[in-house]
Short mmCIF file of C-alpha atoms and ligand atoms in Angstrom, two decimals:
data_model
loop_
_atom_site.label_atom_id
_atom_site.label_comp_id
_atom_site.label_asym_id
_atom_site.label_seq_id
_atom_site.Cartn_x
_atom_site.Cartn_y
_atom_site.Cartn_z
CA MET A 1 -92.49 33.10 -22.73
CA LYS A 2 -89.89 32.38 -20.09
CA LYS A 3 -87.34 29.71 -20.83
CA LEU A 4 -86.98 26.99 -18.28
CA ILE A 5 -83.50 25.79 -17.34
CA SER A 6 -83.28 22.47 -15.52
CA ILE A 7 -80.27 21.65 -13.37
CA ILE A 8 -79.58 18.00 -12.66
CA VAL A 9 -77.48 17.20 -9.60
CA PRO A 10 -76.66 13.53 -8.87
CA CYS A 11 -76.04 13.03 -5.16
CA TYR A 12 -74.51 10.05 -3.42
CA ASN A 13 -73.70 10.61 0.24
CA GLU A 14 -73.29 14.35 -0.23
CA GLN A 15 -74.54 15.64 3.12
CA GLU A 16 -71.35 17.64 3.71
CA VAL A 17 -71.72 19.68 0.55
CA PHE A 18 -75.46 19.78 0.02
CA ALA A 19 -76.28 23.05 1.75
CA GLU A 20 -73.47 24.91 0.04
CA THR A 21 -74.32 23.43 -3.36
CA TYR A 22 -77.94 24.46 -2.99
CA LYS A 23 -76.87 27.97 -2.01
CA ARG A 24 -74.36 28.43 -4.81
CA LEU A 25 -76.76 27.14 -7.46
CA THR A 26 -79.55 29.33 -6.19
CA ASP A 27 -77.26 32.38 -6.08
CA THR A 28 -76.23 31.68 -9.64
CA PHE A 29 -79.81 31.71 -10.82
CA GLN A 30 -80.65 34.83 -8.90
CA ALA A 31 -78.04 36.51 -11.11
CA LEU A 32 -80.00 35.49 -14.19
CA ASP A 33 -82.69 37.76 -15.65
CA SER A 34 -85.84 36.37 -14.06
CA SER A 35 -88.11 37.98 -16.64
CA LYS A 36 -86.52 35.74 -19.28
CA TYR A 37 -85.59 32.59 -17.42
CA ASP A 38 -87.09 30.26 -14.90
CA TYR A 39 -85.22 27.37 -13.34
CA GLU A 40 -85.69 24.06 -11.56
CA ILE A 41 -83.06 22.11 -9.69
CA ILE A 42 -83.49 18.35 -9.63
CA PHE A 43 -81.49 16.51 -6.99
CA VAL A 44 -81.24 12.81 -7.69
CA ASN A 45 -80.55 10.87 -4.52
CA ASP A 46 -78.65 7.81 -5.72
CA GLY A 47 -79.25 5.57 -2.71
CA SER A 48 -77.31 7.68 -0.22
CA LYS A 49 -76.73 6.11 3.17
CA ASP A 50 -76.41 9.43 4.99
CA THR A 51 -78.89 12.29 5.45
CA THR A 52 -78.76 13.56 1.86
CA LEU A 53 -82.35 12.50 1.17
CA HIS A 54 -83.61 14.33 4.22
CA LEU A 55 -81.71 17.49 3.23
CA ILE A 56 -83.17 17.36 -0.28
CA ASN A 57 -86.72 16.95 0.99
CA GLU A 58 -86.32 19.88 3.39
CA LYS A 59 -85.43 22.10 0.44
CA VAL A 60 -88.28 20.71 -1.64
CA LYS A 61 -90.64 21.91 1.09
CA SER A 62 -89.18 25.39 1.40
CA ASP A 63 -88.30 26.23 -2.22
CA ALA A 64 -90.61 25.70 -5.19
CA HIS A 65 -87.67 25.46 -7.60
CA ILE A 66 -86.40 22.26 -6.03
CA ARG A 67 -87.39 18.73 -6.97
CA GLY A 68 -86.17 15.44 -5.60
CA ILE A 69 -85.88 12.00 -7.14
CA ASN A 70 -85.13 9.21 -4.73
CA PHE A 71 -83.76 5.93 -6.10
CA SER A 72 -84.58 2.60 -4.48
CA ARG A 73 -80.82 1.89 -4.21
CA ASN A 74 -77.48 3.06 -5.57
CA PHE A 75 -77.58 2.85 -9.37
CA GLY A 76 -74.48 4.88 -10.13
CA HIS A 77 -73.62 8.35 -11.33
CA GLN A 78 -74.36 7.87 -15.04
CA ILE A 79 -77.80 6.41 -14.34
CA ALA A 80 -78.61 9.15 -11.83
CA ILE A 81 -77.86 11.76 -14.49
CA THR A 82 -80.15 9.94 -16.91
CA ALA A 83 -83.01 9.83 -14.41
CA GLY A 84 -82.73 13.56 -13.78
CA LEU A 85 -82.71 14.30 -17.49
CA ASP A 86 -85.68 11.97 -18.06
CA ASN A 87 -87.72 13.89 -15.51
CA CYS A 88 -86.78 17.45 -16.32
CA LYS A 89 -89.03 19.83 -18.21
CA GLY A 90 -86.46 22.44 -19.22
CA ASP A 91 -85.85 24.03 -22.61
CA ALA A 92 -82.26 23.36 -21.68
CA ALA A 93 -80.78 21.02 -19.08
CA VAL A 94 -77.50 21.32 -17.21
CA VAL A 95 -75.77 18.43 -15.48
CA ILE A 96 -73.47 19.34 -12.61
CA ASP A 97 -71.75 17.37 -9.83
CA ALA A 98 -72.92 17.92 -6.29
CA ASP A 99 -69.45 18.56 -4.90
CA LEU A 100 -68.90 22.03 -6.43
CA GLN A 101 -65.89 20.88 -8.44
CA ASP A 102 -67.69 22.38 -11.39
CA PRO A 103 -68.24 26.06 -10.51
CA PRO A 104 -71.96 26.93 -10.87
CA HIS A 105 -71.30 30.40 -12.33
CA ILE A 106 -69.96 28.71 -15.48
CA ILE A 107 -73.59 27.77 -16.19
CA LEU A 108 -74.22 31.44 -17.04
CA GLU A 109 -71.55 31.25 -19.74
CA MET A 110 -73.11 28.06 -21.03
CA ILE A 111 -76.50 29.75 -21.26
CA LYS A 112 -74.93 32.55 -23.26
CA LYS A 113 -73.53 30.06 -25.75
CA TRP A 114 -76.89 28.31 -25.85
CA GLU A 115 -78.55 31.60 -26.79
CA GLU A 116 -75.98 31.91 -29.58
CA GLY A 117 -77.49 28.76 -31.03
CA TYR A 118 -75.32 25.90 -29.79
CA ASP A 119 -77.10 22.68 -28.84
CA VAL A 120 -74.56 21.15 -26.50
CA ILE A 121 -72.08 23.13 -24.45
CA PHE A 122 -69.69 21.12 -22.33
CA GLY A 123 -67.28 22.29 -19.70
CA LYS A 124 -63.65 21.70 -20.60
CA ARG A 125 -61.28 21.45 -17.67
CA VAL A 126 -58.17 23.55 -17.97
CA GLU A 127 -56.80 23.16 -14.47
CA ARG A 128 -57.79 20.51 -11.98
CA ALA A 129 -57.12 21.40 -8.39
CA GLY A 130 -56.98 18.91 -5.55
CA GLU A 131 -56.88 15.70 -7.58
CA SER A 132 -54.30 13.04 -6.94
CA ALA A 133 -51.46 12.68 -9.45
CA PHE A 134 -52.78 9.19 -10.10
CA LYS A 135 -56.25 10.43 -11.04
CA LEU A 136 -54.83 13.18 -13.26
CA LEU A 137 -52.58 10.76 -15.11
CA THR A 138 -55.16 8.00 -15.54
CA ALA A 139 -57.79 10.51 -16.68
CA LYS A 140 -55.43 12.02 -19.21
CA LEU A 141 -54.36 8.66 -20.61
CA PHE A 142 -57.93 7.39 -20.59
CA TYR A 143 -59.38 10.19 -22.70
CA ARG A 144 -56.64 9.83 -25.28
CA PHE A 145 -56.94 6.04 -25.32
CA ILE A 146 -60.72 5.99 -25.75
CA ASN A 147 -60.51 8.44 -28.61
CA ARG A 148 -57.97 6.23 -30.35
CA LEU A 149 -60.22 3.22 -30.00
CA SER A 150 -63.65 4.58 -30.70
CA ASP A 151 -65.30 5.97 -33.77
CA VAL A 152 -66.82 8.99 -32.02
CA ASP A 153 -64.70 11.91 -30.93
CA ILE A 154 -65.21 12.32 -27.25
CA PRO A 155 -63.91 15.79 -26.34
CA LEU A 156 -60.73 15.59 -24.30
CA ASP A 157 -60.73 16.53 -20.61
CA THR A 158 -64.46 16.92 -20.18
CA GLY A 159 -66.70 15.41 -17.56
CA ASP A 160 -70.45 15.36 -17.38
CA PHE A 161 -70.74 19.08 -16.65
CA ARG A 162 -72.67 20.34 -19.68
CA LEU A 163 -75.74 22.12 -20.98
CA MET A 164 -77.99 20.47 -23.53
CA ASP A 165 -80.75 22.00 -25.62
CA ARG A 166 -84.13 20.24 -25.47
CA ASN A 167 -83.76 18.98 -29.02
CA ALA A 168 -80.40 17.32 -28.39
CA LEU A 169 -81.60 16.14 -25.00
CA ASP A 170 -84.59 14.29 -26.47
CA GLN A 171 -82.29 12.52 -28.90
CA PHE A 172 -80.00 11.55 -26.06
CA LEU A 173 -82.92 10.26 -24.01
CA SER A 174 -84.09 8.06 -26.86
CA MET A 175 -80.95 5.95 -26.29
CA ARG A 176 -81.96 3.48 -23.60
CA GLU A 177 -78.86 1.28 -23.35
CA SER A 178 -78.09 0.02 -19.86
CA TYR A 179 -74.33 0.36 -20.00
CA ARG A 180 -74.09 4.11 -20.20
CA PHE A 181 -71.12 6.33 -20.76
CA VAL A 182 -73.01 9.60 -20.93
CA ARG A 183 -70.30 11.86 -22.33
CA GLY A 184 -69.64 9.42 -25.16
CA MET A 185 -73.34 9.14 -25.97
CA VAL A 186 -73.68 12.92 -26.05
CA ALA A 187 -70.70 13.15 -28.40
CA TRP A 188 -72.31 10.49 -30.57
CA ILE A 189 -75.59 12.37 -31.14
CA GLY A 190 -73.78 15.20 -32.91
CA PHE A 191 -75.54 18.59 -33.30
CA ASN A 192 -73.77 21.88 -32.79
CA GLN A 193 -71.38 21.26 -29.93
CA THR A 194 -68.98 23.65 -28.30
CA PHE A 195 -67.27 24.13 -24.95
CA VAL A 196 -66.50 26.68 -22.29
CA GLU A 197 -63.22 26.39 -20.44
CA TYR A 198 -63.04 26.38 -16.67
CA ASP A 199 -60.73 25.53 -13.83
CA ARG A 200 -61.95 22.53 -11.95
CA GLU A 201 -61.80 23.15 -8.25
CA SER A 202 -61.22 20.64 -5.53
CA ARG A 203 -64.17 19.03 -3.85
CA PHE A 204 -65.86 21.47 -1.46
CA ALA A 205 -66.26 18.86 1.29
CA GLY A 206 -66.61 15.13 1.75
CA THR A 207 -64.67 12.48 -0.14
CA THR A 208 -64.79 11.16 -3.66
CA LYS A 209 -67.66 8.83 -4.49
CA TYR A 210 -65.64 7.33 -7.33
CA PRO A 211 -63.32 4.73 -5.84
CA LEU A 212 -61.00 2.87 -8.20
CA LYS A 213 -63.57 0.12 -8.75
CA LYS A 214 -66.20 2.55 -10.06
CA MET A 215 -63.60 4.34 -12.16
CA LEU A 216 -62.61 1.05 -13.78
CA ARG A 217 -66.23 0.18 -14.45
CA LEU A 218 -66.81 3.55 -16.11
CA ALA A 219 -63.68 3.08 -18.20
CA SER A 220 -64.68 -0.40 -19.35
CA ASP A 221 -68.22 0.78 -20.12
CA ALA A 222 -66.71 3.55 -22.21
CA ILE A 223 -64.35 1.31 -24.12
CA LEU A 224 -66.71 -1.59 -24.68
CA SER A 225 -69.75 0.52 -25.60
CA PHE A 226 -67.92 2.73 -28.00
CA SER A 227 -65.62 0.39 -29.82
CA ASN A 228 -65.12 -3.11 -31.13
CA THR A 229 -61.37 -2.66 -31.15
CA PRO A 230 -60.77 -5.12 -28.28
CA LEU A 231 -62.43 -7.81 -30.42
CA LYS A 232 -60.22 -6.88 -33.34
CA VAL A 233 -57.18 -7.07 -31.09
CA ALA A 234 -58.33 -10.54 -30.08
CA THR A 235 -58.51 -11.60 -33.72
CA PHE A 236 -55.13 -10.07 -34.40
CA VAL A 237 -53.52 -11.88 -31.47
CA GLY A 238 -55.13 -15.08 -32.74
CA PHE A 239 -53.53 -14.57 -36.14
CA ILE A 240 -50.10 -13.88 -34.71
CA THR A 241 -50.13 -16.98 -32.51
CA SER A 242 -51.41 -19.17 -35.35
CA PHE A 243 -48.60 -17.88 -37.50
CA GLY A 244 -46.12 -18.68 -34.71
CA ALA A 245 -47.59 -22.17 -34.42
CA PHE A 246 -47.31 -22.66 -38.19
CA VAL A 247 -43.63 -21.71 -38.14
CA GLY A 248 -43.20 -24.11 -35.23
CA ILE A 249 -44.80 -26.96 -37.19
CA VAL A 250 -42.57 -26.36 -40.19
CA TYR A 251 -39.54 -26.24 -37.91
CA ALA A 252 -40.53 -29.46 -36.14
CA LEU A 253 -41.07 -31.31 -39.44
CA ILE A 254 -37.73 -30.20 -40.82
CA MET A 255 -35.99 -31.28 -37.66
CA ARG A 256 -37.79 -34.64 -37.68
CA ILE A 257 -37.41 -35.55 -41.32
CA PHE A 258 -34.18 -33.96 -42.45
CA ILE A 259 -32.00 -33.18 -39.50
CA LYS A 260 -33.23 -35.98 -37.25
CA ASP A 261 -32.30 -34.05 -34.19
CA TYR A 262 -35.56 -33.89 -32.26
CA VAL A 263 -35.03 -35.08 -28.72
CA GLU A 264 -34.94 -31.67 -27.14
CA GLY A 265 -37.75 -29.18 -27.26
CA TRP A 266 -39.53 -29.90 -24.02
CA THR A 267 -39.03 -26.32 -22.86
CA LEU A 268 -40.33 -24.94 -26.10
CA LEU A 269 -43.34 -27.23 -25.86
CA MET A 270 -44.23 -26.16 -22.32
CA ILE A 271 -43.77 -22.50 -23.09
CA SER A 272 -45.92 -22.63 -26.18
CA ILE A 273 -48.69 -24.54 -24.43
CA LEU A 274 -48.76 -22.03 -21.59
CA LEU A 275 -48.52 -19.05 -23.89
CA ILE A 276 -51.22 -20.18 -26.25
CA GLY A 277 -53.44 -21.29 -23.37
CA GLY A 278 -53.06 -17.87 -21.78
CA ILE A 279 -53.85 -16.07 -24.99
CA ILE A 280 -56.94 -18.18 -25.57
CA LEU A 281 -58.23 -17.37 -22.12
CA LEU A 282 -57.54 -13.69 -22.62
CA VAL A 283 -59.38 -13.62 -25.92
CA LEU A 284 -62.28 -15.57 -24.44
CA GLY A 285 -62.38 -13.04 -21.64
CA ILE A 286 -62.68 -10.17 -24.09
CA ILE A 287 -65.45 -11.94 -25.97
CA GLY A 288 -67.08 -12.76 -22.63
CA GLU A 289 -67.18 -9.05 -21.73
CA TYR A 290 -69.18 -8.33 -24.85
CA VAL A 291 -71.43 -11.35 -24.41
CA GLY A 292 -72.12 -10.28 -20.83
CA ARG A 293 -73.11 -6.86 -22.02
CA ILE A 294 -75.37 -8.29 -24.71
CA TYR A 295 -77.03 -10.34 -21.97
CA GLY A 296 -77.37 -7.24 -19.80
CA GLU A 297 -78.93 -5.22 -22.60
CA ILE A 298 -81.26 -7.96 -23.77
CA LYS A 299 -82.93 -8.22 -20.37
CA ARG A 300 -84.35 -4.76 -21.03
CA ARG A 301 -84.68 -3.93 -17.41
CA PRO A 302 -85.60 -0.37 -16.51
CA LEU A 303 -82.46 1.70 -16.07
CA TYR A 304 -83.40 2.68 -12.54
CA ILE A 305 -86.17 2.39 -10.00
CA ILE A 306 -87.57 5.50 -8.40
CA LYS A 307 -88.92 5.10 -4.89
CA GLU A 308 -90.44 8.55 -4.75
CA LYS A 309 -90.47 11.91 -6.49
CA THR A 310 -90.94 15.10 -4.55
CA GLY A 311 -91.53 18.69 -5.60
CA PHE A 312 -92.63 17.89 -9.14
CA LYS A 313 -96.30 18.80 -8.68
CA ILE A 314 -95.94 22.42 -7.69
CA ASN A 315 -95.08 23.94 -11.04
CA ASN A 316 -96.10 21.30 -13.46
CA ASN A 317 -99.62 20.43 -12.32
CA GLU A 318 -98.95 16.73 -12.67
N1 UDP B 1 -72.34 10.01 -7.64
C1 UDP B 1 -73.56 9.34 -7.74
N2 UDP B 1 -73.59 7.98 -7.59
C2 UDP B 1 -72.46 7.25 -7.37
C3 UDP B 1 -71.21 7.94 -7.30
C4 UDP B 1 -71.20 9.31 -7.45
O1 UDP B 1 -74.61 9.96 -7.94
O2 UDP B 1 -72.55 6.03 -7.25
C5 UDP B 1 -72.32 11.48 -7.79
C6 UDP B 1 -71.65 12.24 -6.66
O3 UDP B 1 -72.55 12.51 -5.62
C7 UDP B 1 -71.18 13.50 -7.36
C8 UDP B 1 -70.86 13.01 -8.77
O4 UDP B 1 -71.54 11.78 -8.92
O5 UDP B 1 -72.20 14.47 -7.45
C9 UDP B 1 -69.39 12.83 -9.00
O6 UDP B 1 -68.81 12.07 -7.96
P1 UDP B 1 -67.44 12.47 -7.27
O7 UDP B 1 -67.35 13.96 -7.16
O8 UDP B 1 -67.30 11.72 -5.99
O9 UDP B 1 -66.41 11.92 -8.33
P2 UDP B 1 -64.97 12.56 -8.65
O10 UDP B 1 -65.18 14.04 -8.87
O11 UDP B 1 -64.13 12.27 -7.46
O12 UDP B 1 -64.56 11.84 -9.88
MG1 MG B 2 -66.07 15.30 -7.68
#
């Protein structure tokens, strides 16, 4: 029996790269032994405002390997990946960005490792071309920071470019949390994981769809979903300030009772009120972040809403 490989490509305003991405992915799979492997490419249109959807649907019509999922609005990269994985039928699934920063031919190496018996094969970036110094530095610090904080080992310098075996994939898909940091969740499920190294290229065309705001959201999702350390820091800060206050009380009493020199101290008083007030707000903020997430999870909304699916009937007789 042929093995089916599913490729998941999240797309948000990717009209500039779409044609080339389609071509490079297709070329890659032509190089694969077609008596052993079949493939499907699922493009997830994450509420694009340009012609991406139209381009996807054109390909769905002309090529039986192509499927399209169209979201009702922009749900974000991590959710788009999840939707593609939910809807794929493959014995293995590969997630790849639409912008060709992850070279498609690396998938062939991943498949080789998969045949050797690995369940999850992620792409590890050795070089990253065409990224700003700011992005390189923040990414580097971020991956080290999150590993310090969290209990799972998230492999350093990896993105979402990876192959997953059906078994591992089903486990991953059983996790339905709304705040998703996919690479952390994949690390969490365990199994036999390995990596292939590659040089990350610069974006083929178009601009990044990850502005600072989305990067910060991804980072806070990662930290807050994979660790309680911020809460522990809050407790720790609480202890330190209480200790400071205790020393202050002892000092004030000694001054009042024994030394009787207590007129001054207004500055100290103001500073401590402001400092402690600030710390309380900070700690409340941290707790609030977690409470907000609990609220978000408890609503149990669907992770995404699909407006339409195209191309799924042809092979699967749905
Ligand atoms: N993406 C998405 N939804 C979003 C933002 C991005 O589906 O809200 C997709 C985008 O089309 C691309 C991938 O996620 O395929 C990674 O985005 P991008 O290359 O812009 O991020 P960067 O490489 O700059 O971090
Ligand atoms: Mg990119």
